[in-house]
CSV table of C-alpha atoms and ligand atoms in Angstrom, one decimal:
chain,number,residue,atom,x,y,z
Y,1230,UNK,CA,15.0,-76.6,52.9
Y,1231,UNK,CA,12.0,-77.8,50.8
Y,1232,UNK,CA,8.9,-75.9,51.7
Y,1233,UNK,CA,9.8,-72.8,54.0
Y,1234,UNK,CA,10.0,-69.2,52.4
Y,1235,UNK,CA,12.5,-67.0,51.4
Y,1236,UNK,CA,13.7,-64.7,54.3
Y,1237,UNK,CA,14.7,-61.3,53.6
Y,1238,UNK,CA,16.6,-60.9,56.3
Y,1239,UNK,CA,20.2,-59.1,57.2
Y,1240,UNK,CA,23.6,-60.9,56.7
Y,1241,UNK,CA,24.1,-64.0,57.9
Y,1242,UNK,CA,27.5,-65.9,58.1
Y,1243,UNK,CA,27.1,-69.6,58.7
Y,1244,UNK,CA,29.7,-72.2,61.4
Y,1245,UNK,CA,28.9,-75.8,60.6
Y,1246,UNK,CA,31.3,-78.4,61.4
Y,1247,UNK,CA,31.2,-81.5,63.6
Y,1248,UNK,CA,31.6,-81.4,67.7
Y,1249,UNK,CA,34.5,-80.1,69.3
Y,1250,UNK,CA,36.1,-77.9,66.6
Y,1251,UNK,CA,35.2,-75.2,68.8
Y,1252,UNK,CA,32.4,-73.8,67.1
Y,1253,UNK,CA,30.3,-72.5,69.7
Y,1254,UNK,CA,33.5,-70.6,71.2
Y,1255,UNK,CA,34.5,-69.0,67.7
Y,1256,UNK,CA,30.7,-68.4,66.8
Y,1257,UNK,CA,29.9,-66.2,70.1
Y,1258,UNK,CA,33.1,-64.3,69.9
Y,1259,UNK,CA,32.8,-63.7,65.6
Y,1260,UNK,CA,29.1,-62.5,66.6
Y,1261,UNK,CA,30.5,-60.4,69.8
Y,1262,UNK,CA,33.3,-58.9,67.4
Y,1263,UNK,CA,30.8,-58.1,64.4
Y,1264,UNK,CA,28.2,-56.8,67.0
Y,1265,UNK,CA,25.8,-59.2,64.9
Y,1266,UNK,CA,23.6,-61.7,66.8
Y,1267,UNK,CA,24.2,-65.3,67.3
Y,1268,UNK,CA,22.1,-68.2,66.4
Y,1269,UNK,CA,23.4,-71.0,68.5
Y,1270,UNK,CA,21.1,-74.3,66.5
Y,1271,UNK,CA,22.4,-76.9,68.6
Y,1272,UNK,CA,21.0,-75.2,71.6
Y,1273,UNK,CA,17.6,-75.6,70.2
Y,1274,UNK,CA,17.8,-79.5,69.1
Y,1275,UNK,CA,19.3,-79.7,72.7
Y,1276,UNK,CA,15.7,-78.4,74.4
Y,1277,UNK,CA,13.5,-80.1,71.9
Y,1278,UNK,CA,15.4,-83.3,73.5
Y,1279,UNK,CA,14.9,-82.0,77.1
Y,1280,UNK,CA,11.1,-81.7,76.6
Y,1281,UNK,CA,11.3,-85.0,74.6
Y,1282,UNK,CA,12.8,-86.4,77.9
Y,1283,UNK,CA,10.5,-84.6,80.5
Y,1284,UNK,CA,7.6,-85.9,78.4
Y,1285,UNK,CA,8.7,-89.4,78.9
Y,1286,UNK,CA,8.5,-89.7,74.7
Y,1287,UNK,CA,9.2,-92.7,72.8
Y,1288,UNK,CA,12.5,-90.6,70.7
Y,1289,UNK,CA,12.5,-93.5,68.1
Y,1290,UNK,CA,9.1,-92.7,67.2
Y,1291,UNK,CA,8.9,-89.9,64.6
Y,1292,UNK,CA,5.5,-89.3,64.8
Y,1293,UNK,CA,5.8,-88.6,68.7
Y,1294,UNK,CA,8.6,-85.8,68.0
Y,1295,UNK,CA,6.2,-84.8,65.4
Y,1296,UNK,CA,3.6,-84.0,67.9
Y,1297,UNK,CA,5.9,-82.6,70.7
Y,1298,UNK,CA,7.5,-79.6,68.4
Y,1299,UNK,CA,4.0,-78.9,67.7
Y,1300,UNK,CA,3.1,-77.9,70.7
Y,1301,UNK,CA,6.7,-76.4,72.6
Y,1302,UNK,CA,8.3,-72.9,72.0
Y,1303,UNK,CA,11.9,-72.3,71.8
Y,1304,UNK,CA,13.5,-69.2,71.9
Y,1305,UNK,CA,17.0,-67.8,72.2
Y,1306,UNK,CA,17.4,-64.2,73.2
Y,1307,UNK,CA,21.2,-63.4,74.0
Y,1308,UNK,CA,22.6,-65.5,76.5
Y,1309,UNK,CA,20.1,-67.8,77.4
Y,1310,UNK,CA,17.9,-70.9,75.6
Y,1311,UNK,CA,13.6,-70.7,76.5
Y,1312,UNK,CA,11.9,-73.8,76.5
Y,1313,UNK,CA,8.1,-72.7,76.9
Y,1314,UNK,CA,9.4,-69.4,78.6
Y,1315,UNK,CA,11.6,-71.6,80.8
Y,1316,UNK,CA,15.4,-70.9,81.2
Y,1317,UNK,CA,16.8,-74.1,80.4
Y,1318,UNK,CA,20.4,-72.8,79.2
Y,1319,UNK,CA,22.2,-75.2,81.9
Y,1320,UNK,CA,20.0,-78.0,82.0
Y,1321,UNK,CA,20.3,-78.6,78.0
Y,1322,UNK,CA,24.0,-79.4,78.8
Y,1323,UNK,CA,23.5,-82.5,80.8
Y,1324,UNK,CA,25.3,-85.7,79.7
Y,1325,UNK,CA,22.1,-87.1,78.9
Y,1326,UNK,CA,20.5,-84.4,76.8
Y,1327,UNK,CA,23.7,-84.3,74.9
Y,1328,UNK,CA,23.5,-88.4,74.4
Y,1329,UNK,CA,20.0,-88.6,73.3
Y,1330,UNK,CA,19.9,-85.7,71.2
Y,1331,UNK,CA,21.0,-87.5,68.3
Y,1332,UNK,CA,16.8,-88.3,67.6
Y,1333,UNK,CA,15.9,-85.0,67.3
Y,1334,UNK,CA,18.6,-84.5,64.9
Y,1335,UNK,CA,17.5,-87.3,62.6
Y,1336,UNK,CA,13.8,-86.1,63.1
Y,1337,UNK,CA,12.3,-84.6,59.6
Y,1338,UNK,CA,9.6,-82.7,61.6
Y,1339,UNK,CA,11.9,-81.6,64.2
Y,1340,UNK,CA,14.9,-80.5,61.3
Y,1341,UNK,CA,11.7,-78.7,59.4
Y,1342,UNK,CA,10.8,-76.7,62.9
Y,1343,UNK,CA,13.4,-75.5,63.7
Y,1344,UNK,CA,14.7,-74.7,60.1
Y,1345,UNK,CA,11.7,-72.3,60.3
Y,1346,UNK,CA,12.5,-71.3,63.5
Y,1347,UNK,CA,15.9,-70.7,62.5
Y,1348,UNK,CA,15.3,-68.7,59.5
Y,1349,UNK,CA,12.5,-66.4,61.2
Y,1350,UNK,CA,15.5,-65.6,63.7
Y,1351,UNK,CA,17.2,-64.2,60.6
Y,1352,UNK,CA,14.6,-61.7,59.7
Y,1353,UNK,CA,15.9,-58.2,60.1
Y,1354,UNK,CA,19.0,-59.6,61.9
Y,1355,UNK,CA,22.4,-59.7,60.9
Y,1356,UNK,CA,23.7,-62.9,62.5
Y,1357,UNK,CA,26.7,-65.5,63.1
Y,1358,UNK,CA,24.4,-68.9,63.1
Y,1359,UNK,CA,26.2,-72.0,63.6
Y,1360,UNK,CA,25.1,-75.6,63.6
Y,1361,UNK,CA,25.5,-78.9,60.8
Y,1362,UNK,CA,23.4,-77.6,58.3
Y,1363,UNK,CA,23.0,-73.7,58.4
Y,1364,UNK,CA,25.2,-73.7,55.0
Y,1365,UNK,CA,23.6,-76.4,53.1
Y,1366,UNK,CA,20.2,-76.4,54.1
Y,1367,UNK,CA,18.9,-73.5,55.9
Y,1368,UNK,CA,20.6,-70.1,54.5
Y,1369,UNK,CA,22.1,-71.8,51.4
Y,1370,UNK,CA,22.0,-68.0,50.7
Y,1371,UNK,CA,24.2,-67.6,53.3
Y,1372,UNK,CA,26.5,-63.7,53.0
Y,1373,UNK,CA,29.9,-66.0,53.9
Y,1374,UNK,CA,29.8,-69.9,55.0
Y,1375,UNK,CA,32.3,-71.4,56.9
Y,1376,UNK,CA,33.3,-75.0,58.1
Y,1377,UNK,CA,35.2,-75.5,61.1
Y,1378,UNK,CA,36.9,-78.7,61.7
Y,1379,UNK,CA,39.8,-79.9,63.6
Y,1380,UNK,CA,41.9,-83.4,63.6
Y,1381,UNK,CA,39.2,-85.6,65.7
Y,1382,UNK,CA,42.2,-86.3,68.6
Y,1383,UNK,CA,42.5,-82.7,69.2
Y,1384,UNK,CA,39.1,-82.0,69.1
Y,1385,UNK,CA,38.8,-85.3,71.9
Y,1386,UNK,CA,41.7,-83.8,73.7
Y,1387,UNK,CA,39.5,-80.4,73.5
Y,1388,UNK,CA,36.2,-81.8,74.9
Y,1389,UNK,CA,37.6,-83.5,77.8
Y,1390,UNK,CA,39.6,-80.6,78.9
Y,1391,UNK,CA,36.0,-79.2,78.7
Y,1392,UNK,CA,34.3,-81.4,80.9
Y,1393,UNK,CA,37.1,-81.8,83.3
Y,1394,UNK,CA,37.2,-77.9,83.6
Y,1395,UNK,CA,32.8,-78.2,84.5
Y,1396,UNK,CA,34.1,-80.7,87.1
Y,1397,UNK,CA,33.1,-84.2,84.8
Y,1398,UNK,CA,36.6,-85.5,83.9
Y,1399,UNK,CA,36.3,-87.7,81.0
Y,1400,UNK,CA,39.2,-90.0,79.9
Y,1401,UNK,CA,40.2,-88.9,76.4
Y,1402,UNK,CA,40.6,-92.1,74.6
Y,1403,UNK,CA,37.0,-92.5,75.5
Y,1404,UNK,CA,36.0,-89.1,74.4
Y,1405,UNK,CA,37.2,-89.9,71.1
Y,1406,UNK,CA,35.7,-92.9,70.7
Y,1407,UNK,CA,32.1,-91.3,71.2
Y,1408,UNK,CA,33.4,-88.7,69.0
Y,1409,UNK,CA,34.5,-90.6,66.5
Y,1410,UNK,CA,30.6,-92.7,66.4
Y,1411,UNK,CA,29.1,-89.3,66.6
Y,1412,UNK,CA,30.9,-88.0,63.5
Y,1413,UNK,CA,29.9,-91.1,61.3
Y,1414,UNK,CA,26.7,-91.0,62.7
Y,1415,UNK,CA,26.0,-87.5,61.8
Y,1416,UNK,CA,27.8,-87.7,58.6
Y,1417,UNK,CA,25.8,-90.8,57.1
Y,1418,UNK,CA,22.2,-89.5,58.7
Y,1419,UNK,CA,19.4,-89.6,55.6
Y,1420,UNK,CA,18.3,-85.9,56.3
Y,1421,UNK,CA,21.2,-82.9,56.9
Y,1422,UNK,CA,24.1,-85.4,56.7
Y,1423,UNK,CA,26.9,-82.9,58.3
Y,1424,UNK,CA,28.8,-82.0,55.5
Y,1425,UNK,CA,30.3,-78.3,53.9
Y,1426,UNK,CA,28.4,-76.6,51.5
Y,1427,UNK,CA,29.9,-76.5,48.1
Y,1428,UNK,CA,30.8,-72.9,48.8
Y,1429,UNK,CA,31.9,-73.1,52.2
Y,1430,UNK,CA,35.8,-72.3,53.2
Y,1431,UNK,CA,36.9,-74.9,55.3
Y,1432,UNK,CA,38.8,-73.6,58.3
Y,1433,UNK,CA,41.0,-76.5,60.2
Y,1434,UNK,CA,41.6,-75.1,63.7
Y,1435,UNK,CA,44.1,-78.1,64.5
Y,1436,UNK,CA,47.4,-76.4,66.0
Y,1437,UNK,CA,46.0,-72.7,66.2
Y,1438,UNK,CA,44.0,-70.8,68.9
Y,1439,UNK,CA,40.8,-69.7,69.2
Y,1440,UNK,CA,41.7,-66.1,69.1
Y,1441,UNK,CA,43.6,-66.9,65.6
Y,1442,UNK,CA,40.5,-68.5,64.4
Y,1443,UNK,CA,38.5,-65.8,65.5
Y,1444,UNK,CA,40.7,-63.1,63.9
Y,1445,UNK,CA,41.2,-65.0,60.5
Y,1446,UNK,CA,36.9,-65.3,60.2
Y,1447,UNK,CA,36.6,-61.7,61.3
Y,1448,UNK,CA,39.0,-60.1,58.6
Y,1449,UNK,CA,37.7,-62.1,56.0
Y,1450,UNK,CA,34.5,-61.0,56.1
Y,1451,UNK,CA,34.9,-57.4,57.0
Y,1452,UNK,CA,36.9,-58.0,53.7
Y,1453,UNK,CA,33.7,-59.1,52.1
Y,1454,UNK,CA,31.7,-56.4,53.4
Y,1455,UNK,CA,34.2,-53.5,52.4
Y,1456,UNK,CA,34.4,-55.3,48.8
Y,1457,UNK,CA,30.5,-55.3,48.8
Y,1458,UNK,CA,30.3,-52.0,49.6
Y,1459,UNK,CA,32.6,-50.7,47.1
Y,1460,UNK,CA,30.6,-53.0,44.2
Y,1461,UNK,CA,27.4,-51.5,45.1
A,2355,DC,O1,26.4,-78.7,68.6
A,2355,DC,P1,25.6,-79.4,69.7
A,2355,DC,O2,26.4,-80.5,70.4
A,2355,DC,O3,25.0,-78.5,70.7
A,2355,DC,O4,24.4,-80.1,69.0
A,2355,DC,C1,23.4,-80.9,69.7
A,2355,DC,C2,22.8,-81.9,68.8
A,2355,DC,O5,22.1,-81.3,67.7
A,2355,DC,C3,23.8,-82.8,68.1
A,2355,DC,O6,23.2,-84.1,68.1
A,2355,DC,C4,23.9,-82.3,66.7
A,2355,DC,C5,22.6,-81.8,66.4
A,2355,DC,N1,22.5,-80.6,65.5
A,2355,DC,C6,22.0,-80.8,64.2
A,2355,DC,O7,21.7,-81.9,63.9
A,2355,DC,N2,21.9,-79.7,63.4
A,2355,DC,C7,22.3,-78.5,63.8
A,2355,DC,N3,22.1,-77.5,63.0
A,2355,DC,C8,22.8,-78.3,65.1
A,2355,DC,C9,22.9,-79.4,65.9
């Protein structure tokens, strides 16, 4: 992104794709089987909307977001999301944070934050970072960039299985249509459209398992590091 410094930081492997491939699953277990950290990105647009929301803001107004990630802290040691020191790792997950959420995303001040943010994190850490435009936009540099995506039914059939299992059963046809708005809303936004990097492998998780997916990432890259090691 325009503006923010170069990080010379460890490895980073980047997970962009679109809700539901089963991103955040795959990312904490590739990070957990690398021993490398993980960035979770959406976490953090997640509880710029929750203090968005307890501050009552205006989210159409850009100049208000502008203001609020001014003057908030987020932070992501493992395991948990800070919002000013705060755990708010459950509450980020309401249906309502996840709903309005999609302001902060199109936000040019909030995307430049938390780019910066994002990018500090990376400094002397080797990390599994995934998000909508970690590849692209934020470590175009990235050691090894993936994109995960999955037929949008399965990924529908996938989320409500989700919610049903936290006790919020969701009809799937209507899961997919929010899905489906969300996609096209998030692939056509001005700033970050989600989209793979030129140099990203695109993994489609449709018909396999997590654990496959998991596996397939994990011996590519130790691939890539062994063939790095040998070249240097
Ligand atoms: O992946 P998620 O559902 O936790 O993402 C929450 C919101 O943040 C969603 O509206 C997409 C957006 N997002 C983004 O625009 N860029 C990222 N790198 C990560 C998430």
């Amino acid at each position: 992104m325009k503006g923010l410094p170069e990080v010379s930081g460890g490895r980073v492997v980047t997970l962009d794709g679109p809700a539901g491939a089963g991103k955040s699953t795959v990312a904490r277990r590739l990070a957990l089987n690398l021993g490398w950290r993980l960035l979770d990105t959406g976490a953090m647009y997640r509880a710029v909307t929750l203090a968005a929301l307890r501050a009552s803001l205006d989210m159409t107004q850009e100049a208000e977001l502008a203001r609020l990630v001014e003057t908030i802290t987020v932070e992501l040691p493992p395991s948990r999301v800070l919002l000013n020191g705060e755990d708010v790792s459950s509450l980020i997950r309401a249906a309502e944070v996840t709903e309005q959420s999609r302001f902060a995303a199109d936000s040019p001040s909030v995307r430049r934050r938390l780019a910066t943010w994002q990018r500090a994190f990376a400094v002397g850490n080797d990390l599994v970072t995934e998000g909508r435009d970690q590849g692209t936009l934020v470590f175009p540099q990235a050691f090894r960039k993936y994109y995960l995506t999955a037929s949008d039914v399965e990924r529908a059939r996938r989320r409500s299985a989700e919610m049903a299992a936290r006790g919020e059963p969701a009809d799937v046809d209507d899961v997919l249509r929010s899905l489906r708005e969300r996609d096209a809303r998030d692939a056509a936004r001005a700033i970050a459209p989600m989209t793979p990097a030129a140099d990203a492998i695109i993994v489609d998780s449709t018909g396999l398992t997590i654990d496959q997916v998991v596996d397939f990432l994990a011996a590519d890259i130790r691939d890539r590091l062994s063939l790095r090691d040998l070249s240097s």
